[in-house]
Coordinates of C-alpha atoms and ligand atoms in Angstrom, one line a residue:
X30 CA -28.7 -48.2 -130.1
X31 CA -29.6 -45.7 -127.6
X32 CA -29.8 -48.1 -125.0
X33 CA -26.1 -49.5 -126.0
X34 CA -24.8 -45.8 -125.6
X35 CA -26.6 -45.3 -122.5
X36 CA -25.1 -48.6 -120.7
X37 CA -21.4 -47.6 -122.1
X38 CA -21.7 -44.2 -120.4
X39 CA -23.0 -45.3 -116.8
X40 CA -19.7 -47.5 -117.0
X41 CA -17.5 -45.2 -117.8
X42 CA -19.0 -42.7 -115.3
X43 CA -17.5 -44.1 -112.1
X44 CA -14.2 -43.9 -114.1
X45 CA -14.1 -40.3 -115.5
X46 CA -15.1 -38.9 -111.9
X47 CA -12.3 -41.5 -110.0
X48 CA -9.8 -39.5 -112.5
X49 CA -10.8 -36.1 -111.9
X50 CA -11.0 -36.8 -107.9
X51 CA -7.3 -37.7 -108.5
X52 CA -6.2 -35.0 -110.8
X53 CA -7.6 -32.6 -108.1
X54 CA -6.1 -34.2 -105.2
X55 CA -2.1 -33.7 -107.1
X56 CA -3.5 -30.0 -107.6
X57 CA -3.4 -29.5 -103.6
X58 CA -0.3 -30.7 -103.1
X59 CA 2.3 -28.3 -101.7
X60 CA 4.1 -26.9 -104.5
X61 CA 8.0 -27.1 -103.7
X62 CA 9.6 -23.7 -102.8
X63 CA 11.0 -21.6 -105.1
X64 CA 14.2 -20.6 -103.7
X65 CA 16.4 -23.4 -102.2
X66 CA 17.7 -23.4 -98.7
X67 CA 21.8 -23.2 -98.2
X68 CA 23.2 -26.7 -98.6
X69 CA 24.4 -26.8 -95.6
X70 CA 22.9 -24.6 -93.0
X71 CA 24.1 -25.2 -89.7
X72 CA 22.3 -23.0 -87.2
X73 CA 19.7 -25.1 -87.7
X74 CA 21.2 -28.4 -87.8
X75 CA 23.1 -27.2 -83.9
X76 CA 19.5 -27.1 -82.7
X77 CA 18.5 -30.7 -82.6
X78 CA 19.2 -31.1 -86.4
X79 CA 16.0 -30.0 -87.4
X80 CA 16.1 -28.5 -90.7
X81 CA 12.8 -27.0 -90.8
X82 CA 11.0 -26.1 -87.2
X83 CA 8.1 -28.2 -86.0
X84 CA 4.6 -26.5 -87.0
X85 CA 3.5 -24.6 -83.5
X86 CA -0.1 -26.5 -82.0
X87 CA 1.3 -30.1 -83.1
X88 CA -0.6 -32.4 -85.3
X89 CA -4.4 -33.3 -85.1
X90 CA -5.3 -30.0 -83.0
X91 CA -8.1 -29.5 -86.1
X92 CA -7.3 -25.7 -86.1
X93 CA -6.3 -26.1 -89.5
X94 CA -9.4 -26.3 -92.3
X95 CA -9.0 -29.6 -94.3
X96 CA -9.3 -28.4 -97.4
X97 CA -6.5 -25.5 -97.4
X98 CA -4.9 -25.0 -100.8
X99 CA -1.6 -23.7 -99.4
X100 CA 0.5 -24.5 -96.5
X101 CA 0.9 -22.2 -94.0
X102 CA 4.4 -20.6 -94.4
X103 CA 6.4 -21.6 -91.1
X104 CA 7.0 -19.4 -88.3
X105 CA 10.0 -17.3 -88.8
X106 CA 13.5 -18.7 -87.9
X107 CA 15.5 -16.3 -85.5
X108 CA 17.7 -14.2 -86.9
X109 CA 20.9 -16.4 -87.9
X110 CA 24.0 -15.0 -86.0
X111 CA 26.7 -13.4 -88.6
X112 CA 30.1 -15.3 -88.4
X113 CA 32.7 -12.7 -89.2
X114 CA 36.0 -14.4 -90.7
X115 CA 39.0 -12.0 -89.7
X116 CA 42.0 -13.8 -92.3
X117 CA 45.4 -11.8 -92.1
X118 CA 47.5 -13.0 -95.9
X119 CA 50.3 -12.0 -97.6
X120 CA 51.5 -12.3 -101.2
X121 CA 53.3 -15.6 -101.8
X122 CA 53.7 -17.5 -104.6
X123 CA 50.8 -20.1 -102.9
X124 CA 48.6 -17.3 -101.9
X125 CA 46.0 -17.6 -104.7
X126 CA 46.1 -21.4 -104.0
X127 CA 45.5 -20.8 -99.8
X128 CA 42.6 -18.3 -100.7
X129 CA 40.8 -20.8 -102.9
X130 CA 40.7 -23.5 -100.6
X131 CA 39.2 -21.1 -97.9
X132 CA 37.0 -19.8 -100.0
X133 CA 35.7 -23.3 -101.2
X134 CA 34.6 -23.8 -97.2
X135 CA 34.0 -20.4 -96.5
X136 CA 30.9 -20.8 -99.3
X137 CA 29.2 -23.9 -97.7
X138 CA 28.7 -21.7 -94.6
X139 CA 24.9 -19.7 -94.4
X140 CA 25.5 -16.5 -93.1
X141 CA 29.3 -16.1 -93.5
X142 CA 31.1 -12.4 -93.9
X143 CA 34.6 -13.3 -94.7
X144 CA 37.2 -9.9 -93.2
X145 CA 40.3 -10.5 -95.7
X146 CA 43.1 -7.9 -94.7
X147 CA 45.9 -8.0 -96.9
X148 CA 49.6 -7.6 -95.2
X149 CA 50.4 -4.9 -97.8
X150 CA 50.8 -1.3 -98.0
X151 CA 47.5 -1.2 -100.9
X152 CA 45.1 -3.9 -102.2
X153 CA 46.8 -5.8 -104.3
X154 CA 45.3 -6.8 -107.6
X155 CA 44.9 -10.5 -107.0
X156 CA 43.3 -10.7 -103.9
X157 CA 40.6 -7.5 -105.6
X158 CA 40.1 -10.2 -108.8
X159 CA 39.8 -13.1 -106.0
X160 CA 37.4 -11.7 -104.2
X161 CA 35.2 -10.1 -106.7
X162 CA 34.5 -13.6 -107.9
X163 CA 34.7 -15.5 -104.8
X164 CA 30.8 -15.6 -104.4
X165 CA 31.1 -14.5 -100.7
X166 CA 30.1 -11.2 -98.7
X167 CA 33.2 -9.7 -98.3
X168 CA 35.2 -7.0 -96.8
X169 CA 38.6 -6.2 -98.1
X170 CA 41.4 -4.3 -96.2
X171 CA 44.8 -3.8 -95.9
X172 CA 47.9 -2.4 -93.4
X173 CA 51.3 -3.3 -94.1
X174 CA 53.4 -5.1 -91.5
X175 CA 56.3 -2.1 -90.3
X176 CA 59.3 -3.8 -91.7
X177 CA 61.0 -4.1 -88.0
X178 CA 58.8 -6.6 -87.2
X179 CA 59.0 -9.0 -90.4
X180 CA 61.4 -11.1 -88.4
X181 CA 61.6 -14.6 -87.5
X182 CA 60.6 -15.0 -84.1
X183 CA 58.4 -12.0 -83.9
X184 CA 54.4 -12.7 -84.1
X185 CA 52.3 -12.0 -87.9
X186 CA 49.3 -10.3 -88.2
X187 CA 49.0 -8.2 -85.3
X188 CA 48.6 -5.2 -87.6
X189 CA 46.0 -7.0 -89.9
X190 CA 43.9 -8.9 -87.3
X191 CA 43.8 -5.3 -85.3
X192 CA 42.5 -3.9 -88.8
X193 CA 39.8 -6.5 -88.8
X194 CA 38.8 -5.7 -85.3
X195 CA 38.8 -1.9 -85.8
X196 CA 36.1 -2.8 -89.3
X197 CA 34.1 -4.4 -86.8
X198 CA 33.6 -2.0 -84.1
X199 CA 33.4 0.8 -86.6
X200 CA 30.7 -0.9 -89.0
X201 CA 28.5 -2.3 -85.8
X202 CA 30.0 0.5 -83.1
X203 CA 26.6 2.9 -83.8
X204 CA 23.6 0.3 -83.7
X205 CA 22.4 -2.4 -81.3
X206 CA 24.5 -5.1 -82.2
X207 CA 23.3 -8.0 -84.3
X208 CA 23.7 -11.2 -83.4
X209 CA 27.6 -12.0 -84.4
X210 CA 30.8 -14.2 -83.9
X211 CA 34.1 -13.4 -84.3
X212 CA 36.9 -16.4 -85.6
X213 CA 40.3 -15.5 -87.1
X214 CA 40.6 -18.2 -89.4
X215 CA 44.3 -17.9 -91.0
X216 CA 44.4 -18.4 -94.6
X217 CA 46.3 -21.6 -94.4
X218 CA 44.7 -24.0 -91.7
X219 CA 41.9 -26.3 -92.2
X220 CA 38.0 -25.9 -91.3
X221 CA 35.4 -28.6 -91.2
X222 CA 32.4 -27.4 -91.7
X223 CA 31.4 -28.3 -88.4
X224 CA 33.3 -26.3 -86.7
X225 CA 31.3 -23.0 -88.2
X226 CA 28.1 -25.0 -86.4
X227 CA 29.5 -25.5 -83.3
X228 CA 30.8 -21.8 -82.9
X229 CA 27.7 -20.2 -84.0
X230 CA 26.6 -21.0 -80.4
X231 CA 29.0 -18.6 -78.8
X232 CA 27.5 -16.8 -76.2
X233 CA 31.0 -15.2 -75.1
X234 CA 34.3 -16.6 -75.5
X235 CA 34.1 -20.1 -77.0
X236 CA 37.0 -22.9 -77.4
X237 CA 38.0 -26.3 -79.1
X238 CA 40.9 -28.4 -79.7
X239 CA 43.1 -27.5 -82.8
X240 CA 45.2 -30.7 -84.7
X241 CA 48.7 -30.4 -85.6
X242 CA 50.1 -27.9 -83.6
X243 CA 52.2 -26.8 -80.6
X244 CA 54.5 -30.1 -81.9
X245 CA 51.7 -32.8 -80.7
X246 CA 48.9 -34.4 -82.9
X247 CA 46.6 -31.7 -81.2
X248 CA 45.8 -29.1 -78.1
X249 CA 42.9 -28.6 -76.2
X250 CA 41.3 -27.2 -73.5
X251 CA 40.7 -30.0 -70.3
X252 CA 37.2 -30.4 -69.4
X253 CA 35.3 -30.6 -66.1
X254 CA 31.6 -30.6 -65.2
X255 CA 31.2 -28.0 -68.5
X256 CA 34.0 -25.7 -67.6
X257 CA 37.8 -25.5 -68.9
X258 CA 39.9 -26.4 -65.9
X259 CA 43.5 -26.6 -68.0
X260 CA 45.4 -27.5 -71.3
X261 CA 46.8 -30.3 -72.8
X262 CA 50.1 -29.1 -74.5
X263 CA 53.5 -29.8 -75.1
X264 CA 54.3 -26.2 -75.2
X265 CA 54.8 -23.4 -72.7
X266 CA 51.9 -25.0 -70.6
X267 CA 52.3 -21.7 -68.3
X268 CA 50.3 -19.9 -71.1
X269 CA 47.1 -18.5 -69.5
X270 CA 45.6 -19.6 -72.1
X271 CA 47.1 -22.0 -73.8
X272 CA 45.4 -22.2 -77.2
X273 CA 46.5 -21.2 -81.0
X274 CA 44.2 -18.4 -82.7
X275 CA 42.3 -20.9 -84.2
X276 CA 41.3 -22.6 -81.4
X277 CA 38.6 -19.9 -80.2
X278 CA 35.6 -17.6 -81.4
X279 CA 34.4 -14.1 -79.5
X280 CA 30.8 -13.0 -79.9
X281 CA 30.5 -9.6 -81.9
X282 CA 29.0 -8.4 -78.3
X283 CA 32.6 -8.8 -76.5
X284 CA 33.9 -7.3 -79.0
X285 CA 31.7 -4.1 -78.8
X286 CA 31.9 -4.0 -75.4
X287 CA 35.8 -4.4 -75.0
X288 CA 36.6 -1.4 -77.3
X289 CA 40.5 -1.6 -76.5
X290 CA 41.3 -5.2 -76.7
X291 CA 43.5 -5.7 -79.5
X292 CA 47.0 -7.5 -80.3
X293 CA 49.8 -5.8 -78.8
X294 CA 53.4 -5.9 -80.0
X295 CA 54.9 -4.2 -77.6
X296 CA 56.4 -7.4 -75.1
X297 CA 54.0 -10.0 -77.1
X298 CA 55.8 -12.9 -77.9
X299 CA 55.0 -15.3 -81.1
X300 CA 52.2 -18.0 -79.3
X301 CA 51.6 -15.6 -76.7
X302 CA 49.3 -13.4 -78.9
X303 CA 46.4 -15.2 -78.3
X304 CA 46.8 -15.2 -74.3
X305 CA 47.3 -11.4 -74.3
X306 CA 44.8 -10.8 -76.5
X307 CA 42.0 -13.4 -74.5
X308 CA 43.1 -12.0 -71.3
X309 CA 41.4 -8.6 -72.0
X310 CA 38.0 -10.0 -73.0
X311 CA 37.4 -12.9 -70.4
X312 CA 38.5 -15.6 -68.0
X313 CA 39.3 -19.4 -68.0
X314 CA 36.3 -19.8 -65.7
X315 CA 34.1 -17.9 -68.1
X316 CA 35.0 -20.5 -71.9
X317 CA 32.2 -22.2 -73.2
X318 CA 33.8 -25.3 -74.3
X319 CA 32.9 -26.5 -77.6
X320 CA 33.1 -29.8 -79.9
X321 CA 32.0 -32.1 -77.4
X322 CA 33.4 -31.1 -74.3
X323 CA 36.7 -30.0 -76.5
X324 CA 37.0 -34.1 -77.9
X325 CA 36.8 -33.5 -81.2
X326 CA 39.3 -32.0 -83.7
X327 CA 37.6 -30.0 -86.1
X328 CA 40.2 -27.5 -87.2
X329 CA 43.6 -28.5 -88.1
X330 CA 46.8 -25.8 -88.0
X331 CA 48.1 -27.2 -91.3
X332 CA 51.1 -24.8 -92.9
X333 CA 52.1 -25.2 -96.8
X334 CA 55.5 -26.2 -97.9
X335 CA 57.4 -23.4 -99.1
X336 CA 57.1 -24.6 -102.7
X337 CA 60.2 -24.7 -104.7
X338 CA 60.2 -22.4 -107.8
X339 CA 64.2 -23.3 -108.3
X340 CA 63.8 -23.7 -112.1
X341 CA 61.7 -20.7 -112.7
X342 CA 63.1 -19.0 -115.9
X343 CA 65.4 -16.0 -115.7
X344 CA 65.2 -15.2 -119.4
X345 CA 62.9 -16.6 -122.2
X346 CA 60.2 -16.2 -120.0
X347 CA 56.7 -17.6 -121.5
X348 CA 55.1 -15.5 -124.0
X349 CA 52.0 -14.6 -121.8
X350 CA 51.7 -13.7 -118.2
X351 CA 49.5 -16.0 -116.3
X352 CA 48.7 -15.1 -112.2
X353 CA 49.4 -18.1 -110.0
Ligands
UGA15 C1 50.9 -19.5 -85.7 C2 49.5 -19.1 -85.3 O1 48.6 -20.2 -85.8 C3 49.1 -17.8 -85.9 O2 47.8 -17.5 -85.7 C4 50.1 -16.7 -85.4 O3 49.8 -15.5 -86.0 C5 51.5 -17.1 -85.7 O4 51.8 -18.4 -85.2 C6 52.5 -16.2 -85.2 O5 53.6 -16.6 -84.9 O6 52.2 -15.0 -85.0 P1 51.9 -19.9 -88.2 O7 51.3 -21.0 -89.0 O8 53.2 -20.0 -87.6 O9 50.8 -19.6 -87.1 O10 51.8 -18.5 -89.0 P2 51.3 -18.2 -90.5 O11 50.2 -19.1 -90.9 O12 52.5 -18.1 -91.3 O13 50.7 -16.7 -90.3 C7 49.5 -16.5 -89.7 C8 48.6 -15.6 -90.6 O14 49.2 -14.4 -90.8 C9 48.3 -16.2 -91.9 O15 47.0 -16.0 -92.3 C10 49.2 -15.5 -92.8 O16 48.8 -15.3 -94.2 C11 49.4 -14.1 -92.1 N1 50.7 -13.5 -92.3 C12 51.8 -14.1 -92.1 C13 50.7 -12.2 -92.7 O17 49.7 -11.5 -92.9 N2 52.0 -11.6 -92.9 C14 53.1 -12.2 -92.7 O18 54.2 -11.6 -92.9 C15 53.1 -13.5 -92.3
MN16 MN1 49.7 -21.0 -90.3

């Protein structure tokens, strides 16, 4: 009897310590980190697409001891620059509907600080609601338009976009500045998401083509050896530079260090804005071009149909009021 015992537990043996080898071995294992990166972060997808940086010493150096529990954490990223979104809007009856769709990119962008500035004389109660539950860091301002200048022809936003740029310089004008860039993204174009990665980059002043504008399928900067030599457009090609406001991003730095470049009314014409407002912060020579050499269309100056509200009710309105 003893013997039978004895023989069953010298063959079991090899088993039982195979199982707790393993057990131990899943123990060791990295445990997966607690708080979960951005979906889509792309500072570090511009830099070789590298989501995580390479361990410094490389692999079989030995420095490590075998039997660490933990990894090491990795080496800290640097600082990712801030983009600050400068958005002029106005109330419309497909301003709630604009918002959203900005904010639903805005969101997918790491390190994002969106500037909204309402054209109003007071924040409207809307755009507060919107924002509080946009999910977004967020700045909220507002300057009316003077009523002279809401007419057709004349150029929007000066007022608001100056009211962004003022925020700026104020909030960063008493500090070193961090690493920043500056896009006025109005509230009704379109943004790929890999626009926000290729302007992170900006060292300066940095440019791209924008699609559907000027009256062609796109504009953009000409190309040569790295450095913008010329447009392609279809209109006023004698603009210095000949680019719609969404074509272009300035690092927080110019901005600090220009303190009087802003949008001027006084002689600015609609589509001139952006050359008068570029010519006080840099030069043609001096664009980084951007999107592949200024190739690839990654912004689009898409405008919303005025919609037609032409049976809205005069009387026997609905029973409850519901914001559009
Ligand atoms: C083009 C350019 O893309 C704009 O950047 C430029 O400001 C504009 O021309 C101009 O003529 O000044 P466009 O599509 O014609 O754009 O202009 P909108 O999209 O109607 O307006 C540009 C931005 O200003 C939008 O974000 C809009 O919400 C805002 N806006 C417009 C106001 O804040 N107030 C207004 O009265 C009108
Ligand atoms: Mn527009």
């Amino acid at each position: 009897m003893k013997s039978v015992l004895f023989s069953r537990f010298f063959i079991l043996l090899p088993w039982i310590l195979i199982v707790i080898i393993m057990l131990d071995v899943d123990t060791r294992r990295p445990a997966p980190p607690l708080t979960s990166r951005p979906y889509f972060a792309p500072y570090s997808g511009g830099r070789g697409g590298a989501r995580f940086p390479l361990r410094r010493g490389g692999p079989g150096r030995g420095r490590e001891p075998r039997n660490e529990s933990w990894p090491r954490p990795p080496p800290p990223e640097p600082p990712l620059p801030t983009i600050y979104a400068i958005t002029p809007t106005y109330s419309r009856p497909v301003q709630k509907a604009e918002l959203t769709r900005l904010a639903n990119t805005f969101r997918q962008v790491a390190q994002l600080h969106w500037i909204l500035v309402e054209d109003a004389a007071a924040r409207s109660e809307l755009v507060s609601r919107f924002l509080a539950r946009a999910g977004l860091p967020s700045t909220h301002l507002h300057v009316p338009t003077p009523r002279r200048y809401k007419r057709p022809g004349l150029p929007r936003a000066t007022e608001q976009r100056n009211a962004g740029l003022a925020w700026l310089r104020q909030r960063h004008g008493h500090q070193r500045a961090q690493p920043g860039v500056l896009f006025f993204a109005d509230d009704d174009n379109t943004y790929s998401l890999e626009l926000f990665q290729e302007m992170r980059t900006t060292r300066k002043v940095s440019v791209w083509p924008v699609g559907l504008v000027g009256g062609r399928r796109y504009e953009r900067p000409l190309v040569e050896n790295g450095k913008v030599v010329g447009w392609y457009t279809g209109w006023r090609a004698d603009r210095p530079f000949a680019i719609d406001m969404a074509g272009f991003a300035v690092s927080l730095q110019v901005i600090l260090s220009n303190p009087k470049a802003v949008f001027k009314r006084r002689g600015s014409q609609p589509g001139m804005q952006e050359s008068d407002f570029l010519r006080q912060i840099t030069t043609v020579e001096e664009l980084e071009p951007k999107a592949n050499n200024c190739t690839k269309v990654l912004v689009w100056h898409t405008r919303t149909e005025k919609v037609n509200l032409a049976n809205e009710p005069k009387y026997h309105l609905d029973t409850v009021t519901i914001e559009v």
